[in-house]
């Protein structure tokens, strides 16, 4: 028995995955920048 995924559902899943990964990337980069800034402030 094969289950088919409709094009609309596949497109929606891909769009959600892309948005989720973009938001995750932005959050990770902002956290990394904040950590780097605090490290630089403590050095000086």
Tab-separated table of C-alpha atoms in Angstrom:
chain	number	residue	atom	x	y	z
A	1	UNK	CA	0.000	0.000	0.000
A	2	UNK	CA	1.471	3.285	-1.095
A	3	UNK	CA	0.442	6.592	0.396
A	4	UNK	CA	0.697	9.566	-1.877
A	5	UNK	CA	1.499	13.103	-0.750
A	6	UNK	CA	-0.391	15.752	-2.641
A	7	UNK	CA	1.570	18.609	-4.188
A	8	UNK	CA	-0.116	21.204	-1.961
A	9	UNK	CA	0.827	19.306	1.204
A	10	UNK	CA	4.402	18.763	0.026
A	11	UNK	CA	4.762	22.437	-0.846
A	12	UNK	CA	3.344	23.444	2.534
A	13	UNK	CA	5.742	21.121	4.357
A	14	UNK	CA	8.722	22.446	2.391
A	15	UNK	CA	7.694	26.041	3.070
A	16	UNK	CA	7.298	25.370	6.795
A	17	UNK	CA	10.662	23.610	6.939
A	18	UNK	CA	12.350	26.496	5.096
A	19	UNK	CA	10.824	29.131	7.375
A	20	UNK	CA	11.695	27.119	10.469
A	21	UNK	CA	15.309	26.678	9.372
A	22	UNK	CA	15.617	30.382	8.499
A	23	UNK	CA	14.267	31.444	11.898
A	24	UNK	CA	16.539	28.935	13.638
A	25	UNK	CA	19.558	30.241	11.714
A	26	UNK	CA	18.780	33.864	12.615
A	27	UNK	CA	18.309	32.960	16.287
A	28	UNK	CA	21.553	30.972	16.419
A	29	UNK	CA	23.538	33.750	14.756
A	30	UNK	CA	22.143	36.391	17.100
A	31	UNK	CA	22.977	34.239	20.136
A	32	UNK	CA	26.478	33.693	18.757
A	33	UNK	CA	26.970	37.429	18.216
A	34	UNK	CA	25.778	38.168	21.754
A	35	UNK	CA	28.252	35.642	23.171
A	36	UNK	CA	31.095	37.117	21.111
A	37	UNK	CA	30.197	40.628	22.269
A	38	UNK	CA	30.225	39.618	25.937
A	39	UNK	CA	33.567	37.859	25.488
A	40	UNK	CA	35.054	40.966	23.879
A	41	UNK	CA	33.678	43.194	26.646
A	42	UNK	CA	35.201	41.052	29.375
A	43	UNK	CA	38.604	41.048	27.667
A	44	UNK	CA	38.979	44.839	27.666
